[in-house]
Coordinates of C-alpha atoms in Angstrom, one line a residue:
X1 CA 30.8 -1.7 -0.2
X2 CA 27.0 -0.4 1.7
X3 CA 24.8 -3.4 1.8
X4 CA 21.4 -3.2 1.2
X5 CA 19.0 -5.6 2.3
X6 CA 15.9 -6.1 0.0
X7 CA 12.8 -8.0 1.3
X8 CA 10.9 -8.8 -1.6
X9 CA 11.2 -11.1 -4.9
X10 CA 8.3 -9.7 -6.7
X11 CA 7.8 -6.6 -9.0
X12 CA 8.4 -3.9 -6.6
X13 CA 11.4 -5.4 -4.9
X14 CA 13.2 -6.4 -8.1
X15 CA 12.9 -3.0 -8.9
X16 CA 14.1 -1.6 -6.6
X17 CA 16.9 -3.4 -6.4
X18 CA 18.3 -2.9 -10.4
X19 CA 18.0 0.7 -8.8
X20 CA 20.0 0.2 -6.1
X21 CA 23.1 -2.2 -8.2
X22 CA 22.8 0.6 -10.1
X23 CA 24.0 3.2 -7.6
X24 CA 26.9 0.5 -6.6
X25 CA 25.6 -1.0 -3.0
X26 CA 25.8 -4.6 -2.5
X27 CA 22.2 -5.5 -2.3
X28 CA 20.4 -9.1 -1.5
X29 CA 17.2 -9.8 -1.9
X30 CA 15.0 -12.5 0.2
X31 CA 11.9 -13.8 -0.8
X32 CA 10.3 -17.3 0.8
X33 CA 9.4 -18.9 -2.5
X34 CA 11.6 -20.5 -4.9
X35 CA 11.2 -18.6 -7.8
X36 CA 11.1 -14.8 -8.1
X37 CA 7.7 -13.4 -8.7
X38 CA 5.3 -15.8 -7.5
X39 CA 2.6 -13.9 -5.5
X40 CA 1.2 -10.8 -6.7
X41 CA 3.7 -10.0 -9.6
X42 CA 2.7 -13.4 -10.6
X43 CA -0.1 -13.3 -13.1
X44 CA -2.2 -9.6 -13.1
X45 CA -3.9 -8.0 -15.7
X46 CA -1.0 -7.0 -17.7
X47 CA -1.5 -3.5 -17.9
X48 CA 0.9 -0.2 -17.5
X49 CA -2.0 2.0 -17.3
X50 CA -1.7 5.6 -16.1
X51 CA -5.3 5.3 -17.7
X52 CA -6.4 3.0 -14.4
X53 CA -5.5 5.4 -12.2
X54 CA -8.0 6.4 -10.2
X55 CA -8.4 6.4 -6.4
X56 CA -11.2 3.9 -4.7
X57 CA -11.5 6.3 -2.1
X58 CA -14.8 7.8 -3.5
X59 CA -18.5 7.6 -1.8
X60 CA -19.3 6.0 -5.2
X61 CA -17.4 3.3 -4.5
X62 CA -18.8 2.6 -0.7
X63 CA -22.2 2.8 -1.9
X64 CA -21.4 -0.5 -4.6
X65 CA -19.8 -2.1 -2.6
X66 CA -22.9 -1.9 0.1
X67 CA -25.3 -3.2 -2.9
X68 CA -23.1 -5.8 -4.2
X69 CA -22.1 -7.5 -0.6
X70 CA -25.1 -10.6 -1.6
X71 CA -23.8 -11.0 -4.5
X72 CA -20.9 -13.4 -4.4
X73 CA -19.9 -13.1 -8.7
X74 CA -20.0 -9.0 -7.2
X75 CA -17.3 -6.7 -9.2
X76 CA -15.8 -5.8 -5.7
X77 CA -17.4 -8.1 -2.6
X78 CA -16.8 -7.9 1.2
X79 CA -17.4 -10.4 3.9
X80 CA -19.3 -8.5 6.4
X81 CA -17.2 -11.0 9.0
X82 CA -15.6 -8.4 11.4
X83 CA -12.0 -8.5 12.1
X84 CA -10.2 -5.0 13.9
X85 CA -7.5 -4.4 10.9
X86 CA -11.1 -5.2 8.1
X87 CA -12.3 -2.0 10.8
X88 CA -9.5 0.2 10.5
X89 CA -8.8 0.2 7.7
X90 CA -11.8 0.7 6.7
X91 CA -12.1 3.5 8.7
X92 CA -9.1 5.3 7.0
X93 CA -10.0 4.8 3.4
X94 CA -13.3 6.7 4.2
X95 CA -10.5 9.6 6.1
X96 CA -9.3 9.3 2.4
X97 CA -12.5 10.7 0.5
X98 CA -11.4 14.5 0.5
X99 CA -8.6 13.2 -1.0
X100 CA -9.8 11.5 -4.0
X101 CA -8.5 14.3 -6.4
X102 CA -5.5 15.2 -5.4
X103 CA -4.4 11.3 -4.9
X104 CA -6.1 10.7 -8.5
X105 CA -3.3 13.9 -9.7
X106 CA -0.5 12.2 -7.8
X107 CA -1.2 8.4 -9.0
X108 CA -1.8 9.9 -12.5
X109 CA 1.9 11.3 -12.5
X110 CA 3.8 8.6 -10.7
X111 CA 2.8 6.0 -13.3
X112 CA 4.0 8.3 -16.5
X113 CA 7.2 8.4 -15.0
X114 CA 7.4 4.4 -14.8
X115 CA 6.6 4.0 -18.3
X116 CA 9.8 5.4 -19.3
X117 CA 12.4 3.7 -17.0
X118 CA 10.7 0.4 -16.9
X119 CA 10.9 0.3 -20.2
X120 CA 14.5 1.2 -19.8
X121 CA 15.2 -1.7 -17.8
X122 CA 13.6 -4.3 -20.0
X123 CA 15.8 -2.6 -23.0
X124 CA 19.4 -2.4 -21.3
X125 CA 19.2 -5.9 -19.8
X126 CA 17.2 -7.6 -23.3
X127 CA 14.1 -8.2 -21.6
X128 CA 11.2 -10.0 -23.5
X129 CA 7.4 -9.5 -21.6
X130 CA 5.6 -9.4 -24.2
X131 CA 5.5 -5.8 -24.5
X132 CA 2.4 -4.5 -26.6
X133 CA 2.1 -0.7 -27.6
X134 CA -0.7 -0.1 -28.6
X135 CA -2.7 1.4 -26.8
X136 CA -5.1 0.4 -23.5
X137 CA -9.0 0.9 -24.4
X138 CA -12.0 1.4 -22.5
X139 CA -15.3 1.0 -23.3
X140 CA -18.6 2.1 -22.2
X141 CA -22.1 0.2 -22.4
X142 CA -24.4 3.7 -21.6
X143 CA -24.7 7.4 -21.2
X144 CA -24.3 7.3 -17.9
X145 CA -20.7 5.4 -17.2
X146 CA -19.4 7.5 -20.4
X147 CA -20.4 11.5 -18.0
X148 CA -18.5 9.8 -15.8
X149 CA -15.3 8.7 -17.4
X150 CA -15.2 12.5 -18.5
X151 CA -15.3 13.8 -15.1
X152 CA -12.4 10.6 -14.7
X153 CA -10.5 12.2 -17.3
X154 CA -10.1 15.6 -16.4
X155 CA -8.6 14.4 -13.5
X156 CA -6.1 12.2 -15.3
X157 CA -6.0 15.1 -17.6
X158 CA -4.4 17.6 -15.1
X159 CA -1.9 14.9 -14.5
X160 CA -0.6 15.0 -17.9
X161 CA -2.4 11.8 -19.5
X162 CA -3.5 12.1 -23.1
X163 CA -6.2 10.4 -24.4
X164 CA -8.5 10.3 -27.5
X165 CA -12.5 9.8 -26.5
X166 CA -14.1 7.5 -29.2
X167 CA -17.9 7.5 -30.4
X168 CA -19.3 3.6 -30.3
X169 CA -18.7 2.8 -33.9
X170 CA -14.9 4.0 -34.0
X171 CA -14.6 1.0 -31.3
X172 CA -13.9 -1.4 -33.9
X173 CA -11.6 0.6 -35.5
X174 CA -9.4 0.4 -33.4
X175 CA -9.9 -2.9 -32.0
X176 CA -12.2 -5.2 -34.4
X177 CA -12.9 -8.4 -32.3
X178 CA -14.3 -6.3 -29.6
X179 CA -18.4 -7.2 -29.9
X180 CA -21.2 -5.5 -28.8
X181 CA -23.1 -2.2 -28.7
X182 CA -20.9 0.8 -27.2
X183 CA -21.6 4.9 -26.6
X184 CA -18.3 5.1 -26.3
X185 CA -14.8 5.0 -24.2
X186 CA -10.8 6.6 -24.5
X187 CA -8.4 5.2 -26.6
X188 CA -5.1 5.8 -24.2
X189 CA -2.4 5.8 -26.8
X190 CA 0.6 6.3 -24.1
X191 CA -0.5 2.4 -22.3
X192 CA 0.7 -0.1 -22.9
X193 CA 0.7 -4.2 -21.1
X194 CA 2.7 -7.3 -21.2
X195 CA 3.7 -9.9 -18.7
X196 CA 4.9 -8.8 -15.4
X197 CA 6.1 -12.7 -14.2
X198 CA 7.9 -12.8 -17.8
X199 CA 9.3 -9.1 -17.2
X200 CA 10.3 -10.2 -13.2
X201 CA 11.2 -12.9 -14.1
X202 CA 13.8 -11.6 -15.9
X203 CA 14.8 -9.1 -13.9
X204 CA 15.9 -11.2 -11.5
X205 CA 18.4 -13.0 -13.6
X206 CA 19.6 -9.2 -14.5
X207 CA 20.0 -8.6 -11.3
X208 CA 22.0 -11.5 -10.2
X209 CA 24.3 -11.1 -13.5
X210 CA 24.9 -7.7 -12.0
X211 CA 26.3 -9.1 -8.4
X212 CA 23.1 -9.1 -6.4
X213 CA 22.9 -12.2 -4.2
X214 CA 18.6 -13.7 -4.3
X215 CA 18.0 -15.7 -1.4
X216 CA 14.8 -17.8 -1.9
X217 CA 12.9 -19.7 -0.3
X218 CA 14.5 -18.1 2.6
X219 CA 12.2 -17.5 5.4
X220 CA 12.7 -14.2 7.2
X221 CA 12.3 -14.6 10.9
X222 CA 12.7 -11.3 12.4
X223 CA 14.4 -7.4 11.3
X224 CA 15.3 -5.4 13.2
X225 CA 17.3 -1.7 12.9
X226 CA 19.1 -0.7 15.8
X227 CA 22.2 2.5 15.7
X228 CA 22.2 2.7 11.8
X229 CA 22.5 -1.7 11.2
X230 CA 19.8 -3.1 10.1
X231 CA 19.9 -7.4 11.6
X232 CA 18.3 -9.3 9.1
X233 CA 17.2 -13.1 11.3
X234 CA 16.8 -16.1 8.5
X235 CA 17.1 -19.2 8.7
X236 CA 18.3 -18.8 12.6
X237 CA 21.4 -16.8 11.1
X238 CA 21.5 -13.2 11.0
X239 CA 23.0 -11.1 8.7
X240 CA 23.6 -7.2 8.8
X241 CA 23.4 -4.8 6.7
X242 CA 23.6 -0.9 6.4
X243 CA 20.3 -0.3 5.4
X244 CA 17.4 -2.7 4.4
X245 CA 13.8 -1.8 1.7
X246 CA 10.6 -3.8 2.9
X247 CA 8.8 -4.9 -0.3
X248 CA 7.3 -7.6 0.9
X249 CA 3.5 -7.3 0.0
X250 CA 0.8 -8.0 2.4
X251 CA 3.7 -9.4 4.8
X252 CA 4.6 -5.8 4.6
X253 CA 2.9 -4.7 7.5
X254 CA 4.1 -6.9 10.0
X255 CA 7.7 -6.7 8.8
X256 CA 7.0 -2.9 10.1
X257 CA 5.3 -3.5 12.7
X258 CA 8.8 -5.3 13.8
X259 CA 11.0 -1.8 12.8
X260 CA 8.4 0.7 14.6
X261 CA 6.6 1.7 12.3
X262 CA 2.3 1.2 11.7
X263 CA 1.9 0.5 7.4
X264 CA -1.6 -0.1 7.6
X265 CA -1.6 -2.9 4.5
X266 CA -4.7 -4.1 3.6
X267 CA -4.8 -7.7 1.4
X268 CA -7.4 -7.0 -1.3
X269 CA -7.6 -10.2 -3.3
X270 CA -8.1 -10.0 -7.3
X271 CA -8.4 -12.8 -9.6
X272 CA -7.1 -13.9 -13.6
X273 CA -7.9 -16.2 -15.9
X274 CA -5.3 -17.1 -18.5
X275 CA -6.5 -18.5 -21.7
X276 CA -4.7 -20.5 -24.2
X277 CA -5.5 -19.5 -27.8
X278 CA -5.2 -23.0 -28.8
X279 CA -6.7 -23.0 -32.2
X280 CA -5.9 -20.5 -35.0
X281 CA -10.2 -19.2 -34.4
X282 CA -9.2 -18.5 -31.3
X283 CA -6.0 -16.5 -32.3
X284 CA -8.4 -14.2 -34.5
X285 CA -11.4 -13.8 -32.0
X286 CA -8.9 -12.1 -29.2
X287 CA -8.1 -9.1 -29.5
X288 CA -4.4 -7.5 -29.6
X289 CA -5.3 -4.0 -27.6
X290 CA -5.7 -4.2 -24.3
X291 CA -8.9 -3.4 -22.8
X292 CA -11.0 -2.0 -19.5
X293 CA -14.5 -2.6 -18.9
X294 CA -15.2 0.0 -15.9
X295 CA -18.4 -1.1 -15.1
X296 CA -17.7 -4.8 -14.9
X297 CA -14.0 -3.7 -13.5
X298 CA -13.0 -6.1 -15.6
X299 CA -9.1 -6.2 -17.9
X300 CA -7.6 -7.9 -20.9
X301 CA -4.5 -8.6 -22.3
X302 CA -2.9 -10.1 -25.2
X303 CA 0.1 -11.8 -24.1
X304 CA 2.0 -12.7 -27.3
X305 CA 0.3 -15.1 -30.2
X306 CA -1.2 -17.4 -27.8
X307 CA -2.3 -15.9 -24.6
X308 CA -5.0 -13.8 -23.8
X309 CA -5.2 -12.8 -19.9
X310 CA -8.3 -11.8 -18.7
X311 CA -8.6 -10.2 -14.8
X312 CA -10.5 -8.0 -12.4
X313 CA -12.6 -7.9 -9.1
X314 CA -12.7 -6.9 -5.5
X315 CA -11.8 -9.0 -2.8
X316 CA -11.8 -8.0 0.9
X317 CA -11.5 -11.2 3.2
X318 CA -8.9 -10.9 4.4
X319 CA -5.2 -13.1 3.9
X320 CA -7.3 -15.6 1.7
X321 CA -6.0 -17.0 -1.3
X322 CA -8.5 -19.4 -2.5
X323 CA -10.1 -19.4 -5.6
X324 CA -13.0 -19.4 -6.0
X325 CA -15.4 -20.8 -9.3
X326 CA -18.2 -18.1 -8.6
X327 CA -15.1 -15.7 -9.0
X328 CA -14.0 -16.7 -11.7
X329 CA -16.8 -17.9 -13.7
X330 CA -17.7 -13.0 -14.6
X331 CA -14.4 -13.8 -16.2
X332 CA -15.0 -16.7 -18.6
X333 CA -18.3 -15.1 -19.1
X334 CA -17.1 -11.9 -19.6
X335 CA -14.8 -13.0 -22.4
X336 CA -17.5 -15.2 -24.3
X337 CA -19.9 -12.3 -24.2
X338 CA -16.9 -9.3 -26.1
X339 CA -15.0 -12.5 -27.7
X340 CA -17.3 -15.6 -28.6
X341 CA -14.9 -17.2 -31.4
X342 CA -12.4 -17.6 -27.8
X343 CA -12.6 -20.8 -26.8
X344 CA -12.5 -21.3 -22.9
X345 CA -12.4 -24.7 -23.5
X346 CA -9.4 -24.4 -21.3
X347 CA -8.4 -22.1 -18.5
X348 CA -5.7 -21.4 -16.1
X349 CA -7.5 -19.7 -12.9
X350 CA -5.5 -17.9 -10.1
X351 CA -6.1 -15.4 -7.6
X352 CA -3.5 -13.2 -5.4
X353 CA -3.6 -10.3 -3.1
X354 CA -3.4 -6.9 -3.6
X355 CA -1.4 -4.7 -0.8
X356 CA -3.2 -2.3 -0.2
X357 CA -3.3 1.3 1.3
X358 CA -5.6 3.0 2.7
X359 CA -5.8 6.2 0.7
X360 CA -4.4 4.2 -2.4
X361 CA -1.2 5.7 -3.1
X362 CA 2.3 3.2 -2.1
X363 CA 3.9 3.3 0.9
X364 CA 7.6 4.8 -0.5
X365 CA 10.4 6.6 1.0
X366 CA 11.9 6.1 4.9
X367 CA 10.7 4.5 8.3
X368 CA 11.9 5.2 11.8
X369 CA 14.9 3.8 12.2
X370 CA 17.7 4.8 10.8
X371 CA 18.1 2.6 7.7
X372 CA 14.5 1.5 7.1
X373 CA 12.7 2.5 4.1
X374 CA 9.8 1.3 2.1
X375 CA 8.8 0.5 -1.0
X376 CA 4.9 -1.0 -0.7
X377 CA 1.2 -0.7 -1.0
X378 CA 0.6 -0.6 -4.4
X379 CA -2.1 -2.1 -4.8
X380 CA -3.8 -2.6 -7.6
X381 CA -1.4 -0.5 -9.5
X382 CA 2.0 -2.6 -8.2
X383 CA 3.1 -3.4 -12.5
X384 CA 1.8 0.5 -13.7
X385 CA 4.3 2.6 -10.8
X386 CA 6.9 0.3 -9.3
X387 CA 9.7 1.4 -11.5
X388 CA 8.9 5.2 -10.9
X389 CA 8.3 4.2 -6.9
X390 CA 11.7 2.1 -7.4
X391 CA 13.7 5.0 -8.3
X392 CA 12.5 7.0 -5.6
X393 CA 13.4 5.1 -2.8
X394 CA 16.3 4.3 -4.3
X395 CA 17.4 8.1 -4.1
X396 CA 16.2 7.9 -0.8
X397 CA 18.8 5.6 0.2
X398 CA 21.2 7.4 -1.1
X399 CA 20.7 10.8 0.0
X400 CA 19.9 9.3 3.8
X401 CA 23.5 6.7 3.4
X402 CA 25.4 9.7 2.8
X403 CA 23.8 11.6 4.6
X404 CA 25.1 9.7 7.9
X405 CA 28.6 8.8 6.0
X406 CA 29.2 12.4 6.4
X407 CA 28.1 12.8 9.9
X408 CA 30.4 9.7 10.9
X409 CA 32.9 11.6 8.9
X410 CA 32.5 15.0 10.8
X411 CA 32.8 13.4 14.1
X412 CA 35.6 11.0 13.3
X413 CA 37.5 14.5 12.6
X414 CA 36.5 16.1 15.5
X415 CA 37.8 13.4 17.8
X416 CA 41.0 13.2 15.7
X417 CA 41.5 17.4 16.5

């Protein structure tokens, strides 16, 4: 059988592995952790959100970032200490501002395409991941933010997304638990939410059942690609494969460099808190629909009866995984403001590093060397886009390997003659 290695056992790597198995390949997945989905796929906001597809490459983001730089609790925080990597990434980010509209529309289309693929995986394998298909509700407290939301909505509609604009009073009809005064919002009924970690762990088990090898606690030391053969060096031993897909989160940049490619990923830290709904009052006071507060850049999702996840913020601070109290507090304050009946006495904080490209679009497809492919750099939308990009890259692998086999076959025929 044709063999393919996948580097990374997060949601992107394992959806890729699943799609490759569907095409009949022998798949080996490498990850440095003891379990799948232990980094960015561990505790995100839970939203499968085509409605959050607006890319950040606009001057408004830059202006806000500069204003917020001295505020530790700001939604967007940039460590001003210069590094060459950060400066190059920021320069490329600025160069993508003219592509804001095009990249937003493309992201929406990918997000819509991903839905059916991901739901099909879950249905085929019987994966329970606390899926809620009630939609996602964006809400706004002032007319200026609402006006911007209408402009964004025209781009989302261009990408094929249907949404419903609500007046202020209608928000409580959609989600009675939401407290506060609002001028309006948008309801995207086709969006949904679910626990990314539960899904990815279930998919890991499904991949193993279908014949994949998961090499966990595996520290990949080096990658090479030459003459159509990919070599993975791990624990001092080499394994060879016909192809490789890099889905290693923020580590993808280093692996790409070993393979002769430039994949300019920067780690953008996001935070979350998971709140146990241990008492009847908290369960009654927590929302069921998934929510997005655009001004605070905070999302919230209900996972079954007993868990409530609140996530948000973006922090440009390198590969720093520290969980800062001043970044967690805005999340609990947000809960107490809009859902005062939910007890925040006990919370579980988390921080993860989103692998983000300057264009805000993932790197999907072939590398320079034969047999090398990438499915990485999804930023804050990995959960939303992964199933679509996994299918795209698996198709690219299949097309490339068929073409290579055809060339070899023709060469063999010529020699025989």
